PDB file of C-alpha atoms in Angstrom:
ATOM      1  CA  UNK H   1       2.622 -28.662   6.491  1.00 50.00           C
ATOM      2  CA  UNK H   2      -0.509 -27.415   4.718  1.00 54.00           C
ATOM      3  CA  UNK H   3      -1.722 -25.643   7.860  1.00 54.00           C
ATOM      4  CA  UNK H   4       1.680 -23.966   8.068  1.00 49.00           C
ATOM      5  CA  UNK H   5       1.448 -22.588   4.533  1.00 51.00           C
ATOM      6  CA  UNK H   6      -2.188 -21.482   4.884  1.00 54.00           C
ATOM      7  CA  UNK H   7      -1.020 -18.695   7.169  1.00 50.00           C
ATOM      8  CA  UNK H   8       0.832 -17.088   4.268  1.00 48.00           C
ATOM      9  CA  UNK H   9      -1.881 -17.581   1.662  1.00 52.00           C
ATOM     10  CA  UNK H  10      -3.945 -14.433   0.990  1.00 52.00           C
ATOM     11  CA  UNK H  11      -7.645 -14.801   1.679  1.00 51.00           C
ATOM     12  CA  UNK H  12      -9.703 -15.981  -1.289  1.00 52.00           C
ATOM     13  CA  UNK H  13     -12.941 -14.140  -1.916  1.00 48.00           C
ATOM     14  CA  UNK H  14     -13.997 -11.716   0.753  1.00 49.00           C
ATOM     15  CA  UNK H  15     -13.550  -7.960   0.589  1.00 55.00           C
ATOM     16  CA  UNK H  16     -10.391  -8.041  -1.584  1.00 55.00           C
ATOM     17  CA  UNK H  17     -11.448 -10.571  -4.217  1.00 60.00           C
ATOM     18  CA  UNK H  18     -11.093  -8.037  -7.055  1.00 70.00           C
ATOM     19  CA  UNK H  19      -7.340  -7.699  -6.440  1.00 74.00           C
ATOM     20  CA  UNK H  20      -5.218  -9.946  -8.704  1.00 76.00           C
ATOM     21  CA  UNK H  21      -3.588 -12.926  -7.020  1.00 78.00           C
ATOM     22  CA  UNK H  22      -0.054 -11.758  -7.804  1.00 80.00           C
ATOM     23  CA  UNK H  23      -0.721  -8.360  -6.200  1.00 79.00           C
ATOM     24  CA  UNK H  24      -1.984 -10.017  -3.016  1.00 81.00           C
ATOM     25  CA  UNK H  25       1.154 -12.163  -2.855  1.00 84.00           C
ATOM     26  CA  UNK H  26       3.309  -9.109  -3.612  1.00 85.00           C
ATOM     27  CA  UNK H  27       1.734  -7.260  -0.681  1.00 83.00           C
ATOM     28  CA  UNK H  28       2.231 -10.192   1.666  1.00 86.00           C
ATOM     29  CA  UNK H  29       5.792 -10.745   0.462  1.00 87.00           C
ATOM     30  CA  UNK H  30       6.652  -7.065   0.772  1.00 88.00           C
ATOM     31  CA  UNK H  31       5.227  -7.112   4.287  1.00 88.00           C
ATOM     32  CA  UNK H  32       7.336 -10.076   5.343  1.00 90.00           C
ATOM     33  CA  UNK H  33      10.543  -8.856   3.675  1.00 92.00           C
ATOM     34  CA  UNK H  34       9.925  -5.256   4.727  1.00 91.00           C
ATOM     35  CA  UNK H  35       9.216  -6.293   8.292  1.00 92.00           C
ATOM     36  CA  UNK H  36      12.373  -8.398   8.376  1.00 93.00           C
ATOM     37  CA  UNK H  37      14.448  -5.529   7.003  1.00 93.00           C
ATOM     38  CA  UNK H  38      12.870  -3.146   9.505  1.00 93.00           C
ATOM     39  CA  UNK H  39      13.800  -5.450  12.388  1.00 94.00           C
ATOM     40  CA  UNK H  40      17.359  -5.944  11.122  1.00 94.00           C
ATOM     41  CA  UNK H  41      18.076  -2.294  10.366  1.00 94.00           C
ATOM     42  CA  UNK H  42      16.152  -1.194  13.450  1.00 92.00           C
ATOM     43  CA  UNK H  43      18.581  -3.275  15.483  1.00 93.00           C
ATOM     44  CA  UNK H  44      21.528  -1.569  13.818  1.00 91.00           C
ATOM     45  CA  UNK H  45      19.962   1.857  14.441  1.00 90.00           C
ATOM     46  CA  UNK H  46      19.303   1.004  18.095  1.00 89.00           C
ATOM     47  CA  UNK H  47      22.997   0.286  18.613  1.00 91.00           C
ATOM     48  CA  UNK H  48      23.864   3.958  18.562  1.00 87.00           C
ATOM     49  CA  UNK H  49      24.983   6.740  20.864  1.00 90.00           C
ATOM     50  CA  UNK H  50      22.281   9.172  19.765  1.00 91.00           C
ATOM     51  CA  UNK H  51      19.177   8.730  21.966  1.00 92.00           C
ATOM     52  CA  UNK H  52      16.833   9.637  19.105  1.00 93.00           C
ATOM     53  CA  UNK H  53      18.360   6.909  16.932  1.00 92.00           C
ATOM     54  CA  UNK H  54      17.941   4.417  19.787  1.00 93.00           C
ATOM     55  CA  UNK H  55      14.245   5.292  20.066  1.00 94.00           C
ATOM     56  CA  UNK H  56      13.872   5.184  16.267  1.00 93.00           C
ATOM     57  CA  UNK H  57      15.573   1.786  16.164  1.00 93.00           C
ATOM     58  CA  UNK H  58      13.261   0.412  18.848  1.00 94.00           C
ATOM     59  CA  UNK H  59      10.253   1.823  16.976  1.00 94.00           C
ATOM     60  CA  UNK H  60      11.372   0.135  13.761  1.00 94.00           C
ATOM     61  CA  UNK H  61      11.911  -3.189  15.539  1.00 94.00           C
ATOM     62  CA  UNK H  62       8.396  -3.070  16.967  1.00 94.00           C
ATOM     63  CA  UNK H  63       6.941  -1.912  13.630  1.00 94.00           C
ATOM     64  CA  UNK H  64       8.747  -4.697  11.765  1.00 93.00           C
ATOM     65  CA  UNK H  65       7.494  -7.359  14.181  1.00 91.00           C
ATOM     66  CA  UNK H  66       3.971  -5.942  13.895  1.00 91.00           C
ATOM     67  CA  UNK H  67       4.072  -6.020  10.084  1.00 91.00           C
ATOM     68  CA  UNK H  68       5.407  -9.581  10.083  1.00 90.00           C
ATOM     69  CA  UNK H  69       2.738 -10.693  12.549  1.00 89.00           C
ATOM     70  CA  UNK H  70       0.005  -9.174  10.351  1.00 87.00           C
ATOM     71  CA  UNK H  71       1.259 -10.475   7.013  1.00 86.00           C
ATOM     72  CA  UNK H  72       2.691 -13.845   8.098  1.00 84.00           C
ATOM     73  CA  UNK H  73       1.031 -14.967  11.318  1.00 81.00           C
ATOM     74  CA  UNK H  74       2.621 -18.420  11.011  1.00 80.00           C
ATOM     75  CA  UNK H  75       5.915 -16.782  12.014  1.00 77.00           C
ATOM     76  CA  UNK H  76       4.430 -16.117  15.449  1.00 75.00           C
ATOM     77  CA  UNK H  77       2.510 -19.343  16.124  1.00 75.00           C
ATOM     78  CA  UNK H  78       3.673 -19.324  19.739  1.00 78.00           C
ATOM     79  CA  UNK H  79       1.557 -16.225  20.459  1.00 78.00           C
ATOM     80  CA  UNK H  80      -2.169 -16.951  20.744  1.00 79.00           C
ATOM     81  CA  UNK H  81      -3.446 -13.480  19.907  1.00 82.00           C
ATOM     82  CA  UNK H  82      -1.450 -13.020  16.684  1.00 82.00           C
ATOM     83  CA  UNK H  83      -3.793 -15.157  14.555  1.00 81.00           C
ATOM     84  CA  UNK H  84      -6.845 -13.208  15.772  1.00 83.00           C
ATOM     85  CA  UNK H  85      -5.110  -9.885  15.154  1.00 83.00           C
ATOM     86  CA  UNK H  86      -3.976 -10.978  11.681  1.00 82.00           C
ATOM     87  CA  UNK H  87      -7.494 -12.103  10.787  1.00 83.00           C
ATOM     88  CA  UNK H  88      -8.860  -8.786  12.067  1.00 85.00           C
ATOM     89  CA  UNK H  89      -6.425  -6.872   9.848  1.00 84.00           C
ATOM     90  CA  UNK H  90      -7.079  -9.076   6.802  1.00 82.00           C
ATOM     91  CA  UNK H  91     -10.790  -8.234   6.758  1.00 83.00           C
ATOM     92  CA  UNK H  92     -10.157  -4.503   7.064  1.00 84.00           C
ATOM     93  CA  UNK H  93     -10.337  -2.398   3.899  1.00 87.00           C
ATOM     94  CA  UNK H  94      -7.032  -2.125   2.067  1.00 86.00           C
ATOM     95  CA  UNK H  95      -6.777   1.615   2.555  1.00 88.00           C
ATOM     96  CA  UNK H  96      -6.842   1.131   6.328  1.00 90.00           C
ATOM     97  CA  UNK H  97      -4.031  -1.413   6.122  1.00 89.00           C
ATOM     98  CA  UNK H  98      -2.044   0.970   3.905  1.00 90.00           C
ATOM     99  CA  UNK H  99      -2.655   3.814   6.376  1.00 93.00           C
ATOM    100  CA  UNK H 100      -1.442   1.689   9.309  1.00 92.00           C
ATOM    101  CA  UNK H 101       1.749   0.765   7.459  1.00 92.00           C
ATOM    102  CA  UNK H 102       2.243   4.368   6.380  1.00 93.00           C
ATOM    103  CA  UNK H 103       1.866   5.500   9.983  1.00 94.00           C
ATOM    104  CA  UNK H 104       4.354   2.877  11.127  1.00 92.00           C
ATOM    105  CA  UNK H 105       6.938   3.950   8.561  1.00 92.00           C
ATOM    106  CA  UNK H 106       7.252   7.659   9.369  1.00 92.00           C
ATOM    107  CA  UNK H 107       8.251   7.998  13.065  1.00 92.00           C
ATOM    108  CA  UNK H 108      11.533   6.139  12.635  1.00 90.00           C
ATOM    109  CA  UNK H 109      12.737   8.347   9.816  1.00 90.00           C
ATOM    110  CA  UNK H 110      11.534  11.511  11.571  1.00 92.00           C
ATOM    111  CA  UNK H 111      13.502  10.674  14.723  1.00 92.00           C
ATOM    112  CA  UNK H 112      16.761   9.573  13.094  1.00 90.00           C
ATOM    113  CA  UNK H 113      18.045  10.069   9.568  1.00 89.00           C
ATOM    114  CA  UNK H 114      20.792   7.474   9.593  1.00 90.00           C
ATOM    115  CA  UNK H 115      21.137   4.995   6.713  1.00 92.00           C
ATOM    116  CA  UNK H 116      19.754   2.081   8.726  1.00 90.00           C
ATOM    117  CA  UNK H 117      16.758   4.077   9.891  1.00 90.00           C
ATOM    118  CA  UNK H 118      15.976   5.217   6.360  1.00 92.00           C
ATOM    119  CA  UNK H 119      16.191   1.665   4.954  1.00 92.00           C
ATOM    120  CA  UNK H 120      13.959   0.303   7.733  1.00 91.00           C
ATOM    121  CA  UNK H 121      11.325   2.996   7.200  1.00 92.00           C
ATOM    122  CA  UNK H 122      11.400   2.696   3.414  1.00 93.00           C
ATOM    123  CA  UNK H 123      10.920  -1.080   3.658  1.00 92.00           C
ATOM    124  CA  UNK H 124       7.625  -0.602   5.517  1.00 92.00           C
ATOM    125  CA  UNK H 125       6.690   2.347   3.286  1.00 94.00           C
ATOM    126  CA  UNK H 126       6.983   0.131   0.180  1.00 92.00           C
ATOM    127  CA  UNK H 127       4.496  -2.254   1.761  1.00 91.00           C
ATOM    128  CA  UNK H 128       2.136   0.672   2.384  1.00 91.00           C
ATOM    129  CA  UNK H 129       2.465   1.741  -1.243  1.00 91.00           C
ATOM    130  CA  UNK H 130       1.630  -1.757  -2.498  1.00 89.00           C
ATOM    131  CA  UNK H 131      -1.506  -1.922  -0.365  1.00 87.00           C
ATOM    132  CA  UNK H 132      -2.438   1.584  -1.511  1.00 88.00           C
ATOM    133  CA  UNK H 133      -2.106   0.454  -5.120  1.00 86.00           C
ATOM    134  CA  UNK H 134      -4.317  -2.541  -4.373  1.00 86.00           C
ATOM    135  CA  UNK H 135      -6.913  -0.187  -2.923  1.00 85.00           C
ATOM    136  CA  UNK H 136      -6.862   2.086  -5.985  1.00 81.00           C
ATOM    137  CA  UNK H 137      -7.415  -0.911  -8.221  1.00 74.00           C
ATOM    138  CA  UNK H 138      -7.065  -1.414 -11.913  1.00 72.00           C
ATOM    139  CA  UNK H 139      -7.103   1.540 -14.256  1.00 69.00           C
ATOM    140  CA  UNK H 140      -9.808   1.805 -16.889  1.00 67.00           C
ATOM    141  CA  UNK H 141      -9.697   0.074 -20.247  1.00 72.00           C
ATOM    142  CA  UNK H 142      -8.347   1.790 -23.356  1.00 72.00           C
ATOM    143  CA  UNK H 143     -11.759   2.855 -24.645  1.00 74.00           C
ATOM    144  CA  UNK H 144     -12.653   4.568 -21.359  1.00 72.00           C
ATOM    145  CA  UNK H 145      -9.298   6.328 -21.215  1.00 70.00           C
ATOM    146  CA  UNK H 146      -9.665   7.542 -24.819  1.00 73.00           C
ATOM    147  CA  UNK H 147     -13.164   8.854 -24.082  1.00 74.00           C
ATOM    148  CA  UNK H 148     -11.855  10.768 -21.081  1.00 74.00           C
ATOM    149  CA  UNK H 149      -9.073  12.279 -23.201  1.00 73.00           C
ATOM    150  CA  UNK H 150     -11.603  13.470 -25.787  1.00 75.00           C
ATOM    151  CA  UNK H 151     -13.458  15.717 -23.359  1.00 71.00           C
ATOM    152  CA  UNK H 152     -13.246  19.389 -24.183  1.00 47.00           C
ATOM    153  CA  UNK H 153     -13.195  22.425 -21.886  1.00 43.00           C
ATOM    154  CA  UNK H 154     -16.976  22.426 -21.455  1.00 46.00           C
ATOM    155  CA  UNK H 155     -16.826  19.084 -19.727  1.00 58.00           C
ATOM    156  CA  UNK H 156     -18.916  17.434 -22.412  1.00 56.00           C
ATOM    157  CA  UNK H 157     -17.828  14.306 -24.190  1.00 51.00           C
ATOM    158  CA  UNK H 158     -16.579  14.856 -27.748  1.00 48.00           C
ATOM    159  CA  UNK H 159     -18.445  11.739 -28.886  1.00 48.00           C
ATOM    160  CA  UNK H 160     -21.750  13.456 -28.063  1.00 49.00           C
ATOM    161  CA  UNK H 161     -22.886  14.993 -31.405  1.00 47.00           C
ATOM    162  CA  UNK H 162     -25.056  17.645 -29.774  1.00 46.00           C
ATOM    163  CA  UNK H 163     -22.163  19.042 -27.786  1.00 46.00           C
ATOM    164  CA  UNK H 164     -19.624  19.483 -30.591  1.00 48.00           C
ATOM    165  CA  UNK H 165     -18.470  23.069 -30.762  1.00 50.00           C
ATOM    166  CA  UNK H 166     -16.050  24.577 -33.268  1.00 54.00           C
ATOM    167  CA  UNK H 167     -13.069  26.739 -32.357  1.00 56.00           C
ATOM    168  CA  UNK H 168     -11.974  29.705 -34.393  1.00 56.00           C
ATOM    169  CA  UNK H 169      -8.351  30.403 -35.324  1.00 57.00           C
ATOM    170  CA  UNK H 170      -7.684  31.959 -31.887  1.00 55.00           C
ATOM    171  CA  UNK H 171      -9.008  29.001 -29.911  1.00 56.00           C
ATOM    172  CA  UNK H 172     -12.258  30.751 -28.953  1.00 57.00           C
ATOM    173  CA  UNK H 173     -15.416  28.625 -28.898  1.00 54.00           C
ATOM    174  CA  UNK H 174     -17.832  29.182 -31.751  1.00 54.00           C
ATOM    175  CA  UNK H 175     -21.409  28.376 -30.824  1.00 52.00           C
ATOM    176  CA  UNK H 176     -23.739  27.160 -33.623  1.00 53.00           C
TER     177      UNK H 176
END
């Protein structure tokens, strides 16, 4: 049972060790749920009369299965190459994973704008957004943000005593 659950566990250490544990699980969970929704709604889009919606539905089914195989390789234990492919994708930088998911999300919605196609594409897009947020990382602390807000038009930090300039009543800079 432990080997079964290790397939879902995000990698400890490695290139993404600075990402909080809950964000790694959120990305994996969004990938699994988003992939499942993409398969389900891709199936409903493929059962259509419009040939573009059929192609979009098939694209979303394939994209959903691909996302599930990357994020939860234990769901595809019967395929030998899935574990290798999942490991390959896990060691890639997060922005590359986000770009792959972003690329997988757009063709379905561009081909067919039905409700099921939109839901399937948005489900994968949410996963791309979560991995993009992981790549961007944590914002700065309050002191750094306050220092950035204190910068004036000259680009110098207001905390620097030598760079303090006064403004006259019209907002023009007065040089000492």
